Amino acid sequence: MDSTRQPDLTRQRILEASFAEIHRHGFQAASVANILADTGLTKGALYHHFPSKKDLGLAVVDEMIGIGLVERYIRPLRDAEHPAQALIELIGMKQGISEEFIRLGCPLNNLMQEMSPVDEEFRNRLNRLLSQWQEAFEETLRRAQMAGEVRGEVNCHAAALFIVSAWEGCTGVAKNMQSVEAFRACMSQLQGYVVSLLKT
Amino acid sequence: MDSTRQPDLTRQRILEASFAEIHRHGFQAASVANILADTGLTKGALYHHFPSKKDLGLAVVDEMIGIGLVERYIRPLRDAEHPAQALIELIGMKQGISEEFIRLGCPLNNLMQEMSPVDEEFRNRLNRLLSQWQEAFEETLRRAQMAGEVRGEVNCHAAALFIVSAWEGCTGVAKNMQSVEAFRACMSQLQGYVVSLLKT
DNA sequence: ACGCATGCATACCGGTCGGTATGTAATTCA
DNA sequence: TGAATTACATACCGACCGGTATGCATGCGT
């Protein structure tokens, strides 16, 4: 037998369904019943693995959104040999901006806007991800600065903060406009900003 | 008697209380009961003036958020004699960024992130405000371009889109960080972007 | 002055929400 | 192999939600 009792797989399925549900409706409007319907499980299962809906949401932040963030954006930057080039390419990425993702927006941004005024614990967890992201940009800029590619007077910390902010802003606006083109145009301007940090 | 039966004043009180409640909790989590408690009115009053919670929300978008947007940002730009300078000053505004406003975020951005995937009608109304804002920036840039202050090769439409996006991104991130300083630092970078559009 | 629409208050409804108590089969460990 | 723990399923609960039906008093038009 292989399909009987695989608790950590069950847990993962709950997390994935929860991520999708939260991505669609936000956390507060996310329905536990929908998550159960999607997984084919029942309340007993969910509340066995997670003590409450809030804990489930926090787990989604850490184990789904956080990991995705690291894999997609942070690690590629850390591993990059040519930091400035890697950063610009990352911003101008032409792959993987599915229509669906534009419609639903950035999961991190969505939850920040929804939850940060409502719940401190959410805000702190989300802030950790935000900081990680910002630090990845900052480190990349600093490396490029060391390599003489970025101008010396550039405030890497503030620039990294702005890149994160503008990035989220672009996804947010594109989400409302439901326009991949707008997203590209917007990110292209952000790319221009980063280029303006480089030495001529 | 003056405090008996002032229907349009009552309607206005409902709108103001609704705006505050929606600003705090978002639209979906906004409680009609809370709005009534704040105003001291009852359901009869509210559902006399508004056919449904959704219509109330749409009215808040149009009559509260939209008007505020025009008064704060759009009109000052249109009325400005020196467009480039006015734009830069507006971005670097040191007045009126109350701690409370940072905590709760930009009402327009909040609703966009929450409602745009959920409800088409909301999305359309919010998009109208977004377009108005973008057009105000675009027009300002174009005027500055005519005046020879902005470089000729600048794409004013895309730049305006980016300014709106980055602006919302800055408020969104600052909201999660609960930091007025971060907001200032971020907007200062946006200011730098706009300066980079000017002729040297 | 009188009739009627307007402006609100009261009471109530069905539905959905997150959460829990209990039961039971599968798995693990002694 | 038996006991205990784990991994779920079932059934149920109180709270709150948006919305409505009804009633009544005020103000307005005539």
PDB file of N, CA and C in Angstrom, chain A residues 85-173:
ATOM      1  N   GLN A  85      24.493  42.668 -14.255  1.00  0.00           N
ATOM      2  CA  GLN A  85      23.814  42.056 -15.396  1.00  0.00           C
ATOM      3  C   GLN A  85      22.676  41.147 -14.939  1.00  0.00           C
ATOM      4  N   ALA A  86      22.948  40.354 -13.906  1.00  0.00           N
ATOM      5  CA  ALA A  86      21.932  39.434 -13.402  1.00  0.00           C
ATOM      6  C   ALA A  86      20.720  40.183 -12.892  1.00  0.00           C
ATOM      7  N   LEU A  87      20.950  41.282 -12.209  1.00  0.00           N
ATOM      8  CA  LEU A  87      19.851  42.084 -11.664  1.00  0.00           C
ATOM      9  C   LEU A  87      18.971  42.647 -12.779  1.00  0.00           C
ATOM     10  N   ILE A  88      19.634  43.201 -13.776  1.00  0.00           N
ATOM     11  CA  ILE A  88      18.890  43.785 -14.897  1.00  0.00           C
ATOM     12  C   ILE A  88      18.114  42.720 -15.658  1.00  0.00           C
ATOM     13  N   GLU A  89      18.739  41.557 -15.821  1.00  0.00           N
ATOM     14  CA  GLU A  89      18.041  40.472 -16.514  1.00  0.00           C
ATOM     15  C   GLU A  89      16.844  39.975 -15.711  1.00  0.00           C
ATOM     16  N   LEU A  90      17.017  39.917 -14.401  1.00  0.00           N
ATOM     17  CA  LEU A  90      15.931  39.452 -13.530  1.00  0.00           C
ATOM     18  C   LEU A  90      14.723  40.381 -13.638  1.00  0.00           C
ATOM     19  N   ILE A  91      14.984  41.667 -13.650  1.00  0.00           N
ATOM     20  CA  ILE A  91      13.900  42.651 -13.759  1.00  0.00           C
ATOM     21  C   ILE A  91      13.237  42.568 -15.129  1.00  0.00           C
ATOM     22  N   GLY A  92      14.036  42.273 -16.138  1.00  0.00           N
ATOM     23  CA  GLY A  92      13.490  42.199 -17.483  1.00  0.00           C
ATOM     24  C   GLY A  92      13.073  40.816 -17.901  1.00  0.00           C
ATOM     25  N   MET A  93      12.872  39.966 -16.932  1.00  0.00           N
ATOM     26  CA  MET A  93      12.560  38.562 -17.234  1.00  0.00           C
ATOM     27  C   MET A  93      11.331  38.460 -18.121  1.00  0.00           C
ATOM     28  N   LYS A  94      11.512  37.702 -19.190  1.00  0.00           N
ATOM     29  CA  LYS A  94      10.397  37.553 -20.122  1.00  0.00           C
ATOM     30  C   LYS A  94       9.661  36.235 -19.888  1.00  0.00           C
ATOM     31  N   GLN A  95      10.261  35.369 -19.109  1.00  0.00           N
ATOM     32  CA  GLN A  95       9.610  34.078 -18.846  1.00  0.00           C
ATOM     33  C   GLN A  95       8.680  34.183 -17.626  1.00  0.00           C
ATOM     34  N   GLY A  96       7.788  33.287 -17.550  1.00  0.00           N
ATOM     35  CA  GLY A  96       7.030  33.055 -16.326  1.00  0.00           C
ATOM     36  C   GLY A  96       6.221  34.204 -15.770  1.00  0.00           C
ATOM     37  N   ILE A  97       5.731  35.111 -16.629  1.00  0.00           N
ATOM     38  CA  ILE A  97       4.757  36.082 -16.115  1.00  0.00           C
ATOM     39  C   ILE A  97       3.400  35.722 -16.681  1.00  0.00           C
ATOM     40  N   SER A  98       2.883  34.606 -16.203  1.00  0.00           N
ATOM     41  CA  SER A  98       1.616  34.089 -16.715  1.00  0.00           C
ATOM     42  C   SER A  98       0.495  35.104 -16.515  1.00  0.00           C
ATOM     43  N   GLU A  99      -0.447  35.039 -17.415  1.00  0.00           N
ATOM     44  CA  GLU A  99      -1.650  35.869 -17.325  1.00  0.00           C
ATOM     45  C   GLU A  99      -2.295  35.723 -15.947  1.00  0.00           C
ATOM     46  N   GLU A 100      -2.354  34.495 -15.501  1.00  0.00           N
ATOM     47  CA  GLU A 100      -2.954  34.190 -14.205  1.00  0.00           C
ATOM     48  C   GLU A 100      -2.252  34.927 -13.074  1.00  0.00           C
ATOM     49  N   PHE A 101      -0.937  34.943 -13.149  1.00  0.00           N
ATOM     50  CA  PHE A 101      -0.163  35.557 -12.078  1.00  0.00           C
ATOM     51  C   PHE A 101      -0.371  37.069 -12.071  1.00  0.00           C
ATOM     52  N   ILE A 102      -0.553  37.643 -13.249  1.00  0.00           N
ATOM     53  CA  ILE A 102      -0.840  39.078 -13.323  1.00  0.00           C
ATOM     54  C   ILE A 102      -2.209  39.361 -12.719  1.00  0.00           C
ATOM     55  N   ARG A 103      -3.153  38.513 -13.053  1.00  0.00           N
ATOM     56  CA  ARG A 103      -4.519  38.709 -12.541  1.00  0.00           C
ATOM     57  C   ARG A 103      -4.560  38.666 -11.019  1.00  0.00           C
ATOM     58  N   LEU A 104      -3.873  37.699 -10.449  1.00  0.00           N
ATOM     59  CA  LEU A 104      -3.941  37.504  -8.997  1.00  0.00           C
ATOM     60  C   LEU A 104      -2.896  38.293  -8.238  1.00  0.00           C
ATOM     61  N   GLY A 105      -1.891  38.771  -8.916  1.00  0.00           N
ATOM     62  CA  GLY A 105      -0.893  39.595  -8.248  1.00  0.00           C
ATOM     63  C   GLY A 105       0.161  38.808  -7.505  1.00  0.00           C
ATOM     64  N   CYS A 106       1.106  39.517  -6.938  1.00  0.00           N
ATOM     65  CA  CYS A 106       2.177  38.912  -6.150  1.00  0.00           C
ATOM     66  C   CYS A 106       1.625  38.484  -4.793  1.00  0.00           C
ATOM     67  N   PRO A 107       1.756  37.202  -4.459  1.00  0.00           N
ATOM     68  CA  PRO A 107       1.202  36.702  -3.197  1.00  0.00           C
ATOM     69  C   PRO A 107       1.722  37.467  -1.983  1.00  0.00           C
ATOM     70  N   LEU A 108       3.003  37.807  -2.036  1.00  0.00           N
ATOM     71  CA  LEU A 108       3.591  38.553  -0.921  1.00  0.00           C
ATOM     72  C   LEU A 108       2.939  39.921  -0.787  1.00  0.00           C
ATOM     73  N   ASN A 109       2.859  40.631  -1.894  1.00  0.00           N
ATOM     74  CA  ASN A 109       2.261  41.964  -1.872  1.00  0.00           C
ATOM     75  C   ASN A 109       0.800  41.908  -1.438  1.00  0.00           C
ATOM     76  N   ASN A 110       0.062  40.958  -1.987  1.00  0.00           N
ATOM     77  CA  ASN A 110      -1.345  40.816  -1.621  1.00  0.00           C
ATOM     78  C   ASN A 110      -1.518  40.715  -0.111  1.00  0.00           C
ATOM     79  N   LEU A 111      -0.758  39.821   0.485  1.00  0.00           N
ATOM     80  CA  LEU A 111      -0.901  39.607   1.921  1.00  0.00           C
ATOM     81  C   LEU A 111      -0.415  40.804   2.725  1.00  0.00           C
ATOM     82  N   MET A 112       0.637  41.455   2.250  1.00  0.00           N
ATOM     83  CA  MET A 112       1.109  42.646   2.954  1.00  0.00           C
ATOM     84  C   MET A 112       0.013  43.689   3.011  1.00  0.00           C
ATOM     85  N   GLN A 113      -0.578  43.966   1.873  1.00  0.00           N
ATOM     86  CA  GLN A 113      -1.599  45.018   1.826  1.00  0.00           C
ATOM     87  C   GLN A 113      -2.804  44.638   2.667  1.00  0.00           C
ATOM     88  N   GLU A 114      -3.155  43.363   2.640  1.00  0.00           N
ATOM     89  CA  GLU A 114      -4.343  42.953   3.382  1.00  0.00           C
ATOM     90  C   GLU A 114      -4.099  42.850   4.887  1.00  0.00           C
ATOM     91  N   MET A 115      -3.024  42.183   5.247  1.00  0.00           N
ATOM     92  CA  MET A 115      -2.872  41.748   6.633  1.00  0.00           C
ATOM     93  C   MET A 115      -2.052  42.648   7.543  1.00  0.00           C
ATOM     94  N   SER A 116      -1.168  43.450   6.982  1.00  0.00           N
ATOM     95  CA  SER A 116      -0.245  44.175   7.852  1.00  0.00           C
ATOM     96  C   SER A 116      -0.929  45.114   8.846  1.00  0.00           C
ATOM     97  N   PRO A 117      -2.024  45.769   8.483  1.00  0.00           N
ATOM     98  CA  PRO A 117      -2.659  46.596   9.515  1.00  0.00           C
ATOM     99  C   PRO A 117      -3.534  45.785  10.460  1.00  0.00           C
ATOM    100  N   VAL A 118      -3.846  44.581  10.066  1.00  0.00           N
ATOM    101  CA  VAL A 118      -4.828  43.780  10.797  1.00  0.00           C
ATOM    102  C   VAL A 118      -4.177  42.870  11.833  1.00  0.00           C
ATOM    103  N   ASP A 119      -3.002  42.340  11.508  1.00  0.00           N
ATOM    104  CA  ASP A 119      -2.399  41.338  12.396  1.00  0.00           C
ATOM    105  C   ASP A 119      -0.877  41.503  12.456  1.00  0.00           C
ATOM    106  N   GLU A 120      -0.387  41.734  13.641  1.00  0.00           N
ATOM    107  CA  GLU A 120       1.050  41.964  13.848  1.00  0.00           C
ATOM    108  C   GLU A 120       1.903  40.770  13.441  1.00  0.00           C
ATOM    109  N   GLU A 121       1.416  39.576  13.765  1.00  0.00           N
ATOM    110  CA  GLU A 121       2.226  38.384  13.490  1.00  0.00           C
ATOM    111  C   GLU A 121       2.402  38.193  11.979  1.00  0.00           C
ATOM    112  N   PHE A 122       1.323  38.359  11.255  1.00  0.00           N
ATOM    113  CA  PHE A 122       1.438  38.330   9.799  1.00  0.00           C
ATOM    114  C   PHE A 122       2.426  39.382   9.319  1.00  0.00           C
ATOM    115  N   ARG A 123       2.267  40.579   9.813  1.00  0.00           N
ATOM    116  CA  ARG A 123       3.111  41.683   9.377  1.00  0.00           C
ATOM    117  C   ARG A 123       4.587  41.349   9.602  1.00  0.00           C
ATOM    118  N   ASN A 124       4.892  40.767  10.752  1.00  0.00           N
ATOM    119  CA  ASN A 124       6.293  40.444  11.046  1.00  0.00           C
ATOM    120  C   ASN A 124       6.840  39.386  10.094  1.00  0.00           C
ATOM    121  N   ARG A 125       6.055  38.344   9.880  1.00  0.00           N
ATOM    122  CA  ARG A 125       6.522  37.278   8.973  1.00  0.00           C
ATOM    123  C   ARG A 125       6.725  37.823   7.569  1.00  0.00           C
ATOM    124  N   LEU A 126       5.760  38.614   7.107  1.00  0.00           N
ATOM    125  CA  LEU A 126       5.855  39.168   5.761  1.00  0.00           C
ATOM    126  C   LEU A 126       7.035  40.121   5.657  1.00  0.00           C
ATOM    127  N   ASN A 127       7.246  40.850   6.737  1.00  0.00           N
ATOM    128  CA  ASN A 127       8.362  41.780   6.759  1.00  0.00           C
ATOM    129  C   ASN A 127       9.698  41.059   6.639  1.00  0.00           C
ATOM    130  N   ARG A 128       9.769  39.878   7.222  1.00  0.00           N
ATOM    131  CA  ARG A 128      11.000  39.095   7.117  1.00  0.00           C
ATOM    132  C   ARG A 128      11.300  38.774   5.652  1.00  0.00           C
ATOM    133  N   LEU A 129      10.271  38.354   4.935  1.00  0.00           N
ATOM    134  CA  LEU A 129      10.466  38.054   3.516  1.00  0.00           C
ATOM    135  C   LEU A 129      10.868  39.305   2.744  1.00  0.00           C
ATOM    136  N   LEU A 130      10.186  40.395   3.065  1.00  0.00           N
ATOM    137  CA  LEU A 130      10.492  41.657   2.406  1.00  0.00           C
ATOM    138  C   LEU A 130      11.959  42.031   2.630  1.00  0.00           C
ATOM    139  N   SER A 131      12.409  41.889   3.866  1.00  0.00           N
ATOM    140  CA  SER A 131      13.797  42.234   4.198  1.00  0.00           C
ATOM    141  C   SER A 131      14.778  41.342   3.463  1.00  0.00           C
ATOM    142  N   GLN A 132      14.461  40.058   3.405  1.00  0.00           N
ATOM    143  CA  GLN A 132      15.336  39.125   2.685  1.00  0.00           C
ATOM    144  C   GLN A 132      15.496  39.543   1.234  1.00  0.00           C
ATOM    145  N   TRP A 133      14.361  39.903   0.660  1.00  0.00           N
ATOM    146  CA  TRP A 133      14.359  40.314  -0.741  1.00  0.00           C
ATOM    147  C   TRP A 133      15.193  41.580  -0.919  1.00  0.00           C
ATOM    148  N   GLN A 134      14.903  42.549  -0.070  1.00  0.00           N
ATOM    149  CA  GLN A 134      15.637  43.812  -0.136  1.00  0.00           C
ATOM    150  C   GLN A 134      17.137  43.579   0.044  1.00  0.00           C
ATOM    151  N   GLU A 135      17.500  42.735   1.006  1.00  0.00           N
ATOM    152  CA  GLU A 135      18.916  42.473   1.260  1.00  0.00           C
ATOM    153  C   GLU A 135      19.586  41.804   0.065  1.00  0.00           C
ATOM    154  N   ALA A 136      18.833  40.956  -0.610  1.00  0.00           N
ATOM    155  CA  ALA A 136      19.387  40.314  -1.805  1.00  0.00           C
ATOM    156  C   ALA A 136      19.727  41.359  -2.864  1.00  0.00           C
ATOM    157  N   PHE A 137      18.817  42.308  -3.048  1.00  0.00           N
ATOM    158  CA  PHE A 137      19.075  43.391  -4.007  1.00  0.00           C
ATOM    159  C   PHE A 137      20.259  44.238  -3.542  1.00  0.00           C
ATOM    160  N   GLU A 138      20.241  44.557  -2.250  1.00  0.00           N
ATOM    161  CA  GLU A 138      21.290  45.411  -1.703  1.00  0.00           C
ATOM    162  C   GLU A 138      22.660  44.759  -1.883  1.00  0.00           C
ATOM    163  N   GLU A 139      22.712  43.487  -1.567  1.00  0.00           N
ATOM    164  CA  GLU A 139      23.981  42.756  -1.687  1.00  0.00           C
ATOM    165  C   GLU A 139      24.460  42.728  -3.140  1.00  0.00           C
ATOM    166  N   THR A 140      23.495  42.521  -4.012  1.00  0.00           N
ATOM    167  CA  THR A 140      23.828  42.498  -5.440  1.00  0.00           C
ATOM    168  C   THR A 140      24.370  43.842  -5.909  1.00  0.00           C
ATOM    169  N   LEU A 141      23.692  44.897  -5.500  1.00  0.00           N
ATOM    170  CA  LEU A 141      24.152  46.238  -5.872  1.00  0.00           C
ATOM    171  C   LEU A 141      25.545  46.514  -5.304  1.00  0.00           C
ATOM    172  N   ARG A 142      25.747  46.069  -4.073  1.00  0.00           N
ATOM    173  CA  ARG A 142      27.031  46.324  -3.427  1.00  0.00           C
ATOM    174  C   ARG A 142      28.157  45.572  -4.137  1.00  0.00           C
ATOM    175  N   ARG A 143      27.831  44.344  -4.512  1.00  0.00           N
ATOM    176  CA  ARG A 143      28.848  43.572  -5.250  1.00  0.00           C
ATOM    177  C   ARG A 143      29.183  44.265  -6.567  1.00  0.00           C
ATOM    178  N   ALA A 144      28.134  44.753  -7.230  1.00  0.00           N
ATOM    179  CA  ALA A 144      28.360  45.456  -8.495  1.00  0.00           C
ATOM    180  C   ALA A 144      29.148  46.739  -8.271  1.00  0.00           C
ATOM    181  N   GLN A 145      28.900  47.333  -7.102  1.00  0.00           N
ATOM    182  CA  GLN A 145      29.629  48.557  -6.762  1.00  0.00           C
ATOM    183  C   GLN A 145      31.117  48.262  -6.567  1.00  0.00           C
ATOM    184  N   MET A 146      31.377  47.165  -5.859  1.00  0.00           N
ATOM    185  CA  MET A 146      32.771  46.723  -5.643  1.00  0.00           C
ATOM    186  C   MET A 146      33.457  46.476  -6.983  1.00  0.00           C
ATOM    187  N   ALA A 147      32.693  45.875  -7.885  1.00  0.00           N
ATOM    188  CA  ALA A 147      33.258  45.536  -9.194  1.00  0.00           C
ATOM    189  C   ALA A 147      33.390  46.764 -10.094  1.00  0.00           C
ATOM    190  N   GLY A 148      32.967  47.914  -9.557  1.00  0.00           N
ATOM    191  CA  GLY A 148      33.112  49.137 -10.323  1.00  0.00           C
ATOM    192  C   GLY A 148      32.033  49.351 -11.357  1.00  0.00           C
ATOM    193  N   GLU A 149      30.975  48.561 -11.281  1.00  0.00           N
ATOM    194  CA  GLU A 149      29.915  48.718 -12.273  1.00  0.00           C
ATOM    195  C   GLU A 149      28.874  49.750 -11.838  1.00  0.00           C
ATOM    196  N   VAL A 150      28.658  49.827 -10.531  1.00  0.00           N
ATOM    197  CA  VAL A 150      27.699  50.794  -9.997  1.00  0.00           C
ATOM    198  C   VAL A 150      28.459  51.993  -9.439  1.00  0.00           C
ATOM    199  N   ARG A 151      27.921  53.158  -9.671  1.00  0.00           N
ATOM    200  CA  ARG A 151      28.580  54.380  -9.211  1.00  0.00           C
ATOM    201  C   ARG A 151      28.775  54.376  -7.700  1.00  0.00           C
ATOM    202  N   GLY A 152      29.828  54.969  -7.257  1.00  0.00           N
ATOM    203  CA  GLY A 152      30.212  54.921  -5.850  1.00  0.00           C
ATOM    204  C   GLY A 152      29.267  55.636  -4.914  1.00  0.00           C
ATOM    205  N   GLU A 153      28.642  56.703  -5.403  1.00  0.00           N
ATOM    206  CA  GLU A 153      27.797  57.499  -4.510  1.00  0.00           C
ATOM    207  C   GLU A 153      26.396  56.908  -4.330  1.00  0.00           C
ATOM    208  N   VAL A 154      26.102  55.803  -5.007  1.00  0.00           N
ATOM    209  CA  VAL A 154      24.771  55.200  -4.912  1.00  0.00           C
ATOM    210  C   VAL A 154      24.547  54.598  -3.529  1.00  0.00           C
ATOM    211  N   ASN A 155      23.412  54.937  -2.933  1.00  0.00           N
ATOM    212  CA  ASN A 155      23.005  54.358  -1.654  1.00  0.00           C
ATOM    213  C   ASN A 155      22.325  53.013  -1.922  1.00  0.00           C
ATOM    214  N   CYS A 156      23.102  51.954  -1.784  1.00  0.00           N
ATOM    215  CA  CYS A 156      22.599  50.628  -2.160  1.00  0.00           C
ATOM    216  C   CYS A 156      21.395  50.211  -1.330  1.00  0.00           C
ATOM    217  N   HIS A 157      21.395  50.567  -0.069  1.00  0.00           N
ATOM    218  CA  HIS A 157      20.290  50.200   0.813  1.00  0.00           C
ATOM    219  C   HIS A 157      18.980  50.843   0.329  1.00  0.00           C
ATOM    220  N   ALA A 158      19.017  52.134   0.112  1.00  0.00           N
ATOM    221  CA  ALA A 158      17.820  52.852  -0.337  1.00  0.00           C
ATOM    222  C   ALA A 158      17.410  52.403  -1.737  1.00  0.00           C
ATOM    223  N   ALA A 159      18.391  52.181  -2.585  1.00  0.00           N
ATOM    224  CA  ALA A 159      18.081  51.742  -3.949  1.00  0.00           C
ATOM    225  C   ALA A 159      17.405  50.374  -3.931  1.00  0.00           C
ATOM    226  N   ALA A 160      17.902  49.480  -3.072  1.00  0.00           N
ATOM    227  CA  ALA A 160      17.305  48.147  -2.960  1.00  0.00           C
ATOM    228  C   ALA A 160      15.872  48.236  -2.461  1.00  0.00           C
ATOM    229  N   LEU A 161      15.657  49.104  -1.484  1.00  0.00           N
ATOM    230  CA  LEU A 161      14.301  49.314  -0.965  1.00  0.00           C
ATOM    231  C   LEU A 161      13.377  49.800  -2.073  1.00  0.00           C
ATOM    232  N   PHE A 162      13.894  50.695  -2.876  1.00  0.00           N
ATOM    233  CA  PHE A 162      13.080  51.242  -3.966  1.00  0.00           C
ATOM    234  C   PHE A 162      12.782  50.187  -5.031  1.00  0.00           C
ATOM    235  N   ILE A 163      13.755  49.359  -5.314  1.00  0.00           N
ATOM    236  CA  ILE A 163      13.527  48.317  -6.318  1.00  0.00           C
ATOM    237  C   ILE A 163      12.417  47.378  -5.862  1.00  0.00           C
ATOM    238  N   VAL A 164      12.483  46.962  -4.605  1.00  0.00           N
ATOM    239  CA  VAL A 164      11.435  46.098  -4.070  1.00  0.00           C
ATOM    240  C   VAL A 164      10.081  46.801  -4.157  1.00  0.00           C
ATOM    241  N   SER A 165      10.046  48.033  -3.707  1.00  0.00           N
ATOM    242  CA  SER A 165       8.792  48.788  -3.689  1.00  0.00           C
ATOM    243  C   SER A 165       8.225  48.965  -5.092  1.00  0.00           C
ATOM    244  N   ALA A 166       9.078  49.403  -6.002  1.00  0.00           N
ATOM    245  CA  ALA A 166       8.616  49.634  -7.373  1.00  0.00           C
ATOM    246  C   ALA A 166       8.165  48.324  -8.013  1.00  0.00           C
ATOM    247  N   TRP A 167       8.892  47.258  -7.722  1.00  0.00           N
ATOM    248  CA  TRP A 167       8.520  45.953  -8.259  1.00  0.00           C
ATOM    249  C   TRP A 167       7.110  45.582  -7.820  1.00  0.00           C
ATOM    250  N   GLU A 168       6.879  45.670  -6.530  1.00  0.00           N
ATOM    251  CA  GLU A 168       5.543  45.355  -6.019  1.00  0.00           C
ATOM    252  C   GLU A 168       4.507  46.316  -6.568  1.00  0.00           C
ATOM    253  N   GLY A 169       4.889  47.558  -6.698  1.00  0.00           N
ATOM    254  CA  GLY A 169       3.971  48.533  -7.273  1.00  0.00           C
ATOM    255  C   GLY A 169       3.600  48.184  -8.703  1.00  0.00           C
ATOM    256  N   CYS A 170       4.571  47.760  -9.475  1.00  0.00           N
ATOM    257  CA  CYS A 170       4.313  47.378 -10.874  1.00  0.00           C
ATOM    258  C   CYS A 170       3.355  46.199 -10.954  1.00  0.00           C
ATOM    259  N   THR A 171       3.597  45.182 -10.150  1.00  0.00           N
ATOM    260  CA  THR A 171       2.705  44.019 -10.169  1.00  0.00           C
ATOM    261  C   THR A 171       1.312  44.420  -9.715  1.00  0.00           C
ATOM    262  N   GLY A 172       1.249  45.283  -8.705  1.00  0.00           N
ATOM    263  CA  GLY A 172      -0.045  45.698  -8.181  1.00  0.00           C
ATOM    264  C   GLY A 172      -0.858  46.463  -9.202  1.00  0.00           C
ATOM    265  N   VAL A 173      -0.220  47.386  -9.880  1.00  0.00           N
ATOM    266  CA  VAL A 173      -0.920  48.185 -10.882  1.00  0.00           C
ATOM    267  C   VAL A 173      -1.294  47.333 -12.093  1.00  0.00           C
TER     268      VAL A 173
END
